[in-house]
């Protein structure tokens, strides 16, 4: 049995924008995939797109913004107030946010810097670090977000440790890196493995000892081959 994905129309998005009710945006995102929303939103005027992103909560809007082209992102960010733009940058994946800021610097360096200064310090530092890497390097496409746990924990303690790290709602939360006392990478496991293993077991017992790793200065194509 084939499953057909429900897709929105530009008219439906336009109606949503005109109603200006944040609660209806939440329901809309439950019904439609963010990539489909982004595609249809692109068919509307920049004024309508602006209204969409002003009305929707940045946590929801950011996942749609990430699905749009970099040029479309720049055009929208230029329209938003600094504080609102910063909220969107904060909710985006760090590597996507860094790409946007880097592109914005080419045409409006002042606004790019103002947005960075409006971010929480940790987010600002992450983006500024990603901006230092060469465009074709592994560092330029990596994310600073990750979850790690010490190898000497029990599975139960490890799950509590992960909760305290407030894992993001993305694929980043699936792979869990395992480190020694000096925070050196030893291996990895998955969230599924942790959930399916008895709480009294040691993390090291479900550790995969052969993580694929690359240096930040490695070329992107070499990393892709890995």
C-alpha atoms as a PDB file:
ATOM      1  CA  UNK A   1       0.000   0.000   0.000  1.00  0.00           C
ATOM      2  CA  UNK A   2       1.509   3.314  -1.091  1.00  0.00           C
ATOM      3  CA  UNK A   3       1.411   6.358   1.169  1.00  0.00           C
ATOM      4  CA  UNK A   4       0.786   9.686  -0.579  1.00  0.00           C
ATOM      5  CA  UNK A   5       2.150  12.699   1.261  1.00  0.00           C
ATOM      6  CA  UNK A   6      -0.401  15.432   1.888  1.00  0.00           C
ATOM      7  CA  UNK A   7       0.885  18.677   0.343  1.00  0.00           C
ATOM      8  CA  UNK A   8      -0.366  22.249   0.909  1.00  0.00           C
ATOM      9  CA  UNK A   9      -1.284  24.753  -1.785  1.00  0.00           C
ATOM     10  CA  UNK A  10      -0.118  28.348  -2.059  1.00  0.00           C
ATOM     11  CA  UNK A  11      -3.735  29.431  -1.474  1.00  0.00           C
ATOM     12  CA  UNK A  12      -3.900  27.478   1.799  1.00  0.00           C
ATOM     13  CA  UNK A  13      -0.695  29.129   2.997  1.00  0.00           C
ATOM     14  CA  UNK A  14      -2.024  32.517   1.930  1.00  0.00           C
ATOM     15  CA  UNK A  15      -5.232  31.927   3.930  1.00  0.00           C
ATOM     16  CA  UNK A  16      -3.148  30.903   6.933  1.00  0.00           C
ATOM     17  CA  UNK A  17      -1.108  34.107   6.706  1.00  0.00           C
ATOM     18  CA  UNK A  18      -4.232  36.273   6.470  1.00  0.00           C
ATOM     19  CA  UNK A  19      -5.765  34.734   9.612  1.00  0.00           C
ATOM     20  CA  UNK A  20      -2.701  35.696  11.714  1.00  0.00           C
ATOM     21  CA  UNK A  21      -3.447  33.039  14.352  1.00  0.00           C
ATOM     22  CA  UNK A  22      -0.292  31.371  15.776  1.00  0.00           C
ATOM     23  CA  UNK A  23      -2.301  28.356  17.002  1.00  0.00           C
ATOM     24  CA  UNK A  24      -3.346  27.537  13.431  1.00  0.00           C
ATOM     25  CA  UNK A  25       0.289  27.483  12.334  1.00  0.00           C
ATOM     26  CA  UNK A  26       0.940  24.680  14.819  1.00  0.00           C
ATOM     27  CA  UNK A  27      -1.878  22.611  13.336  1.00  0.00           C
ATOM     28  CA  UNK A  28      -0.715  23.423   9.813  1.00  0.00           C
ATOM     29  CA  UNK A  29       2.748  22.020  10.565  1.00  0.00           C
ATOM     30  CA  UNK A  30       1.158  18.810  11.848  1.00  0.00           C
ATOM     31  CA  UNK A  31      -0.621  18.358   8.516  1.00  0.00           C
ATOM     32  CA  UNK A  32       2.169  19.239   6.086  1.00  0.00           C
ATOM     33  CA  UNK A  33       5.896  18.618   5.685  1.00  0.00           C
ATOM     34  CA  UNK A  34       8.184  21.652   6.035  1.00  0.00           C
ATOM     35  CA  UNK A  35       9.787  21.043   2.614  1.00  0.00           C
ATOM     36  CA  UNK A  36       6.366  21.209   0.936  1.00  0.00           C
ATOM     37  CA  UNK A  37       5.455  24.332   2.905  1.00  0.00           C
ATOM     38  CA  UNK A  38       8.722  25.974   1.805  1.00  0.00           C
ATOM     39  CA  UNK A  39       8.140  25.074  -1.846  1.00  0.00           C
ATOM     40  CA  UNK A  40       4.647  26.573  -1.943  1.00  0.00           C
ATOM     41  CA  UNK A  41       5.660  29.546   0.166  1.00  0.00           C
ATOM     42  CA  UNK A  42       8.261  30.363  -2.491  1.00  0.00           C
ATOM     43  CA  UNK A  43       5.405  30.918  -4.958  1.00  0.00           C
ATOM     44  CA  UNK A  44       4.069  33.815  -2.876  1.00  0.00           C
ATOM     45  CA  UNK A  45       5.344  37.391  -2.869  1.00  0.00           C
ATOM     46  CA  UNK A  46       8.186  38.392  -0.566  1.00  0.00           C
ATOM     47  CA  UNK A  47       5.659  40.453   1.426  1.00  0.00           C
ATOM     48  CA  UNK A  48       3.546  37.343   2.066  1.00  0.00           C
ATOM     49  CA  UNK A  49       6.623  35.314   2.933  1.00  0.00           C
ATOM     50  CA  UNK A  50       7.620  38.020   5.403  1.00  0.00           C
ATOM     51  CA  UNK A  51       4.169  37.898   7.037  1.00  0.00           C
ATOM     52  CA  UNK A  52       4.430  34.109   7.319  1.00  0.00           C
ATOM     53  CA  UNK A  53       7.741  34.244   9.178  1.00  0.00           C
ATOM     54  CA  UNK A  54       6.623  37.115  11.423  1.00  0.00           C
ATOM     55  CA  UNK A  55       3.466  35.249  12.480  1.00  0.00           C
ATOM     56  CA  UNK A  56       4.884  31.763  12.984  1.00  0.00           C
ATOM     57  CA  UNK A  57       6.964  30.794  16.022  1.00  0.00           C
ATOM     58  CA  UNK A  58      10.695  30.789  15.058  1.00  0.00           C
ATOM     59  CA  UNK A  59      11.096  27.201  16.248  1.00  0.00           C
ATOM     60  CA  UNK A  60       8.617  26.099  13.565  1.00  0.00           C
ATOM     61  CA  UNK A  61       9.547  28.734  11.007  1.00  0.00           C
ATOM     62  CA  UNK A  62      13.254  27.905  11.131  1.00  0.00           C
ATOM     63  CA  UNK A  63      12.742  24.400   9.742  1.00  0.00           C
ATOM     64  CA  UNK A  64      10.868  25.906   6.772  1.00  0.00           C
ATOM     65  CA  UNK A  65      13.522  28.587   6.282  1.00  0.00           C
ATOM     66  CA  UNK A  66      16.217  25.881   6.129  1.00  0.00           C
ATOM     67  CA  UNK A  67      14.348  24.229   3.234  1.00  0.00           C
ATOM     68  CA  UNK A  68      14.476  27.405   1.137  1.00  0.00           C
ATOM     69  CA  UNK A  69      17.381  28.409  -1.086  1.00  0.00           C
ATOM     70  CA  UNK A  70      20.171  30.485   0.424  1.00  0.00           C
ATOM     71  CA  UNK A  71      19.213  33.471  -1.748  1.00  0.00           C
ATOM     72  CA  UNK A  72      15.609  33.254  -0.517  1.00  0.00           C
ATOM     73  CA  UNK A  73      16.815  33.030   3.071  1.00  0.00           C
ATOM     74  CA  UNK A  74      18.933  36.152   2.638  1.00  0.00           C
ATOM     75  CA  UNK A  75      16.064  38.112   1.112  1.00  0.00           C
ATOM     76  CA  UNK A  76      13.822  37.218   4.052  1.00  0.00           C
ATOM     77  CA  UNK A  77      16.402  37.836   6.774  1.00  0.00           C
ATOM     78  CA  UNK A  78      17.019  41.301   5.317  1.00  0.00           C
ATOM     79  CA  UNK A  79      13.309  42.063   5.801  1.00  0.00           C
ATOM     80  CA  UNK A  80      13.179  40.966   9.453  1.00  0.00           C
ATOM     81  CA  UNK A  81      14.062  43.092  12.451  1.00  0.00           C
ATOM     82  CA  UNK A  82      17.401  42.232  14.081  1.00  0.00           C
ATOM     83  CA  UNK A  83      15.794  40.604  17.141  1.00  0.00           C
ATOM     84  CA  UNK A  84      13.456  38.457  15.018  1.00  0.00           C
ATOM     85  CA  UNK A  85      16.218  37.510  12.578  1.00  0.00           C
ATOM     86  CA  UNK A  86      18.410  36.478  15.522  1.00  0.00           C
ATOM     87  CA  UNK A  87      15.641  34.216  16.834  1.00  0.00           C
ATOM     88  CA  UNK A  88      15.545  32.419  13.494  1.00  0.00           C
ATOM     89  CA  UNK A  89      19.320  32.093  13.296  1.00  0.00           C
ATOM     90  CA  UNK A  90      19.339  30.707  16.848  1.00  0.00           C
ATOM     91  CA  UNK A  91      16.830  27.972  15.934  1.00  0.00           C
ATOM     92  CA  UNK A  92      18.584  26.912  12.713  1.00  0.00           C
ATOM     93  CA  UNK A  93      21.186  24.164  12.519  1.00  0.00           C
ATOM     94  CA  UNK A  94      24.586  25.813  13.236  1.00  0.00           C
ATOM     95  CA  UNK A  95      26.089  24.993   9.827  1.00  0.00           C
ATOM     96  CA  UNK A  96      23.021  26.337   7.990  1.00  0.00           C
ATOM     97  CA  UNK A  97      23.034  29.450  10.174  1.00  0.00           C
ATOM     98  CA  UNK A  98      26.740  30.002   9.452  1.00  0.00           C
ATOM     99  CA  UNK A  99      26.131  29.698   5.688  1.00  0.00           C
ATOM    100  CA  UNK A 100      23.358  32.289   5.918  1.00  0.00           C
ATOM    101  CA  UNK A 101      25.441  34.735   7.970  1.00  0.00           C
ATOM    102  CA  UNK A 102      28.430  34.302   5.663  1.00  0.00           C
ATOM    103  CA  UNK A 103      26.278  35.075   2.600  1.00  0.00           C
ATOM    104  CA  UNK A 104      24.647  38.033   4.364  1.00  0.00           C
ATOM    105  CA  UNK A 105      28.065  39.499   5.142  1.00  0.00           C
ATOM    106  CA  UNK A 106      28.670  39.877   1.404  1.00  0.00           C
ATOM    107  CA  UNK A 107      25.799  42.354   1.012  1.00  0.00           C
ATOM    108  CA  UNK A 108      25.026  43.693   4.500  1.00  0.00           C
ATOM    109  CA  UNK A 109      27.948  43.166   6.851  1.00  0.00           C
ATOM    110  CA  UNK A 110      26.497  45.525   9.464  1.00  0.00           C
ATOM    111  CA  UNK A 111      23.249  43.579   9.792  1.00  0.00           C
ATOM    112  CA  UNK A 112      25.150  40.286   9.879  1.00  0.00           C
ATOM    113  CA  UNK A 113      27.237  41.527  12.812  1.00  0.00           C
ATOM    114  CA  UNK A 114      24.192  42.937  14.597  1.00  0.00           C
ATOM    115  CA  UNK A 115      22.443  39.580  14.314  1.00  0.00           C
ATOM    116  CA  UNK A 116      25.487  37.760  15.715  1.00  0.00           C
ATOM    117  CA  UNK A 117      25.658  40.212  18.638  1.00  0.00           C
ATOM    118  CA  UNK A 118      21.952  39.582  19.363  1.00  0.00           C
ATOM    119  CA  UNK A 119      22.448  35.814  19.679  1.00  0.00           C
ATOM    120  CA  UNK A 120      23.059  33.983  22.963  1.00  0.00           C
ATOM    121  CA  UNK A 121      26.814  33.888  23.539  1.00  0.00           C
ATOM    122  CA  UNK A 122      27.203  30.151  22.936  1.00  0.00           C
ATOM    123  CA  UNK A 123      25.341  30.319  19.594  1.00  0.00           C
ATOM    124  CA  UNK A 124      27.327  33.371  18.500  1.00  0.00           C
ATOM    125  CA  UNK A 125      30.607  31.628  19.329  1.00  0.00           C
ATOM    126  CA  UNK A 126      29.568  28.482  17.431  1.00  0.00           C
ATOM    127  CA  UNK A 127      28.721  30.443  14.289  1.00  0.00           C
ATOM    128  CA  UNK A 128      31.848  32.578  14.459  1.00  0.00           C
ATOM    129  CA  UNK A 129      33.970  29.427  14.781  1.00  0.00           C
ATOM    130  CA  UNK A 130      32.268  27.797  11.778  1.00  0.00           C
ATOM    131  CA  UNK A 131      32.905  30.956   9.739  1.00  0.00           C
ATOM    132  CA  UNK A 132      36.668  30.559  10.231  1.00  0.00           C
ATOM    133  CA  UNK A 133      36.865  27.291   8.248  1.00  0.00           C
ATOM    134  CA  UNK A 134      37.693  27.182   4.559  1.00  0.00           C
ATOM    135  CA  UNK A 135      34.635  26.884   2.274  1.00  0.00           C
ATOM    136  CA  UNK A 136      35.582  23.410   0.954  1.00  0.00           C
ATOM    137  CA  UNK A 137      36.683  21.960   4.289  1.00  0.00           C
ATOM    138  CA  UNK A 138      34.921  19.480   6.568  1.00  0.00           C
ATOM    139  CA  UNK A 139      34.727  22.191   9.215  1.00  0.00           C
ATOM    140  CA  UNK A 140      32.570  24.410   7.009  1.00  0.00           C
ATOM    141  CA  UNK A 141      29.770  21.818   6.787  1.00  0.00           C
ATOM    142  CA  UNK A 142      29.923  20.346  10.277  1.00  0.00           C
ATOM    143  CA  UNK A 143      27.543  21.140  13.103  1.00  0.00           C
ATOM    144  CA  UNK A 144      28.734  22.152  16.540  1.00  0.00           C
ATOM    145  CA  UNK A 145      25.775  20.353  18.119  1.00  0.00           C
ATOM    146  CA  UNK A 146      26.349  16.825  19.375  1.00  0.00           C
ATOM    147  CA  UNK A 147      25.591  14.557  22.325  1.00  0.00           C
ATOM    148  CA  UNK A 148      28.344  12.768  24.232  1.00  0.00           C
ATOM    149  CA  UNK A 149      28.425  10.521  27.298  1.00  0.00           C
ATOM    150  CA  UNK A 150      31.271   9.090  29.416  1.00  0.00           C
ATOM    151  CA  UNK A 151      31.990   5.386  28.875  1.00  0.00           C
ATOM    152  CA  UNK A 152      31.898   4.562  32.607  1.00  0.00           C
ATOM    153  CA  UNK A 153      28.189   5.358  33.067  1.00  0.00           C
ATOM    154  CA  UNK A 154      25.400   2.837  33.319  1.00  0.00           C
ATOM    155  CA  UNK A 155      22.773   3.015  30.591  1.00  0.00           C
ATOM    156  CA  UNK A 156      20.257   4.463  33.065  1.00  0.00           C
ATOM    157  CA  UNK A 157      22.687   7.189  34.127  1.00  0.00           C
ATOM    158  CA  UNK A 158      23.593   7.867  30.507  1.00  0.00           C
ATOM    159  CA  UNK A 159      19.947   8.514  29.573  1.00  0.00           C
ATOM    160  CA  UNK A 160      19.633  10.963  32.470  1.00  0.00           C
ATOM    161  CA  UNK A 161      22.881  12.603  31.322  1.00  0.00           C
ATOM    162  CA  UNK A 162      21.456  13.007  27.799  1.00  0.00           C
ATOM    163  CA  UNK A 163      18.237  14.587  29.114  1.00  0.00           C
ATOM    164  CA  UNK A 164      20.281  17.240  30.912  1.00  0.00           C
ATOM    165  CA  UNK A 165      21.963  18.142  27.598  1.00  0.00           C
ATOM    166  CA  UNK A 166      18.522  19.069  26.191  1.00  0.00           C
ATOM    167  CA  UNK A 167      18.991  17.148  22.906  1.00  0.00           C
ATOM    168  CA  UNK A 168      17.713  18.917  19.775  1.00  0.00           C
ATOM    169  CA  UNK A 169      14.724  17.654  17.814  1.00  0.00           C
ATOM    170  CA  UNK A 170      16.796  16.455  14.865  1.00  0.00           C
ATOM    171  CA  UNK A 171      18.961  13.584  13.613  1.00  0.00           C
ATOM    172  CA  UNK A 172      21.737  14.891  15.860  1.00  0.00           C
ATOM    173  CA  UNK A 173      20.006  13.177  18.786  1.00  0.00           C
ATOM    174  CA  UNK A 174      20.241   9.710  17.206  1.00  0.00           C
ATOM    175  CA  UNK A 175      24.001   9.109  17.386  1.00  0.00           C
ATOM    176  CA  UNK A 176      25.575   9.341  20.832  1.00  0.00           C
ATOM    177  CA  UNK A 177      29.354   9.809  21.070  1.00  0.00           C
ATOM    178  CA  UNK A 178      31.228   8.000  23.848  1.00  0.00           C
ATOM    179  CA  UNK A 179      34.269   9.609  25.457  1.00  0.00           C
ATOM    180  CA  UNK A 180      36.860   8.916  28.138  1.00  0.00           C
ATOM    181  CA  UNK A 181      37.535  11.074  31.227  1.00  0.00           C
ATOM    182  CA  UNK A 182      39.550  13.529  29.121  1.00  0.00           C
ATOM    183  CA  UNK A 183      36.668  13.901  26.611  1.00  0.00           C
ATOM    184  CA  UNK A 184      38.537  12.000  23.887  1.00  0.00           C
ATOM    185  CA  UNK A 185      36.392  10.139  21.376  1.00  0.00           C
ATOM    186  CA  UNK A 186      36.326   6.382  21.973  1.00  0.00           C
ATOM    187  CA  UNK A 187      33.343   5.287  19.923  1.00  0.00           C
ATOM    188  CA  UNK A 188      29.627   5.756  19.561  1.00  0.00           C
ATOM    189  CA  UNK A 189      26.254   4.159  20.100  1.00  0.00           C
ATOM    190  CA  UNK A 190      22.707   5.068  19.144  1.00  0.00           C
ATOM    191  CA  UNK A 191      19.758   6.308  21.125  1.00  0.00           C
ATOM    192  CA  UNK A 192      17.901   3.134  20.123  1.00  0.00           C
ATOM    193  CA  UNK A 193      20.648   0.950  21.583  1.00  0.00           C
ATOM    194  CA  UNK A 194      20.489   2.856  24.869  1.00  0.00           C
ATOM    195  CA  UNK A 195      16.715   2.528  25.081  1.00  0.00           C
ATOM    196  CA  UNK A 196      16.803  -1.209  24.278  1.00  0.00           C
ATOM    197  CA  UNK A 197      19.583  -2.062  26.765  1.00  0.00           C
ATOM    198  CA  UNK A 198      18.935  -2.834  30.473  1.00  0.00           C
ATOM    199  CA  UNK A 199      19.609   0.207  32.658  1.00  0.00           C
ATOM    200  CA  UNK A 200      22.218  -1.592  34.759  1.00  0.00           C
ATOM    201  CA  UNK A 201      24.482  -2.348  31.779  1.00  0.00           C
ATOM    202  CA  UNK A 202      27.612  -0.242  31.249  1.00  0.00           C
ATOM    203  CA  UNK A 203      27.730   2.127  28.281  1.00  0.00           C
ATOM    204  CA  UNK A 204      31.039   0.595  27.191  1.00  0.00           C
ATOM    205  CA  UNK A 205      29.243  -2.733  26.619  1.00  0.00           C
ATOM    206  CA  UNK A 206      27.243  -1.275  23.702  1.00  0.00           C
ATOM    207  CA  UNK A 207      30.001   0.931  22.327  1.00  0.00           C
ATOM    208  CA  UNK A 208      30.972   0.755  18.658  1.00  0.00           C
ATOM    209  CA  UNK A 209      34.734   1.210  18.703  1.00  0.00           C
ATOM    210  CA  UNK A 210      35.202   2.270  15.077  1.00  0.00           C
ATOM    211  CA  UNK A 211      33.675   5.724  14.534  1.00  0.00           C
ATOM    212  CA  UNK A 212      34.227   7.368  11.159  1.00  0.00           C
ATOM    213  CA  UNK A 213      36.086  10.590  11.837  1.00  0.00           C
ATOM    214  CA  UNK A 214      37.689  13.396   9.879  1.00  0.00           C
ATOM    215  CA  UNK A 215      39.817  16.452  10.577  1.00  0.00           C
ATOM    216  CA  UNK A 216      38.194  19.892  10.299  1.00  0.00           C
ATOM    217  CA  UNK A 217      40.613  20.865   7.514  1.00  0.00           C
ATOM    218  CA  UNK A 218      39.975  17.752   5.391  1.00  0.00           C
ATOM    219  CA  UNK A 219      38.442  18.374   1.981  1.00  0.00           C
ATOM    220  CA  UNK A 220      34.659  17.875   1.753  1.00  0.00           C
ATOM    221  CA  UNK A 221      34.990  15.345  -1.076  1.00  0.00           C
ATOM    222  CA  UNK A 222      37.415  13.218   0.950  1.00  0.00           C
ATOM    223  CA  UNK A 223      34.983  13.283   3.871  1.00  0.00           C
ATOM    224  CA  UNK A 224      32.115  12.265   1.580  1.00  0.00           C
ATOM    225  CA  UNK A 225      34.135   9.226   0.460  1.00  0.00           C
ATOM    226  CA  UNK A 226      34.459   8.161   4.083  1.00  0.00           C
END
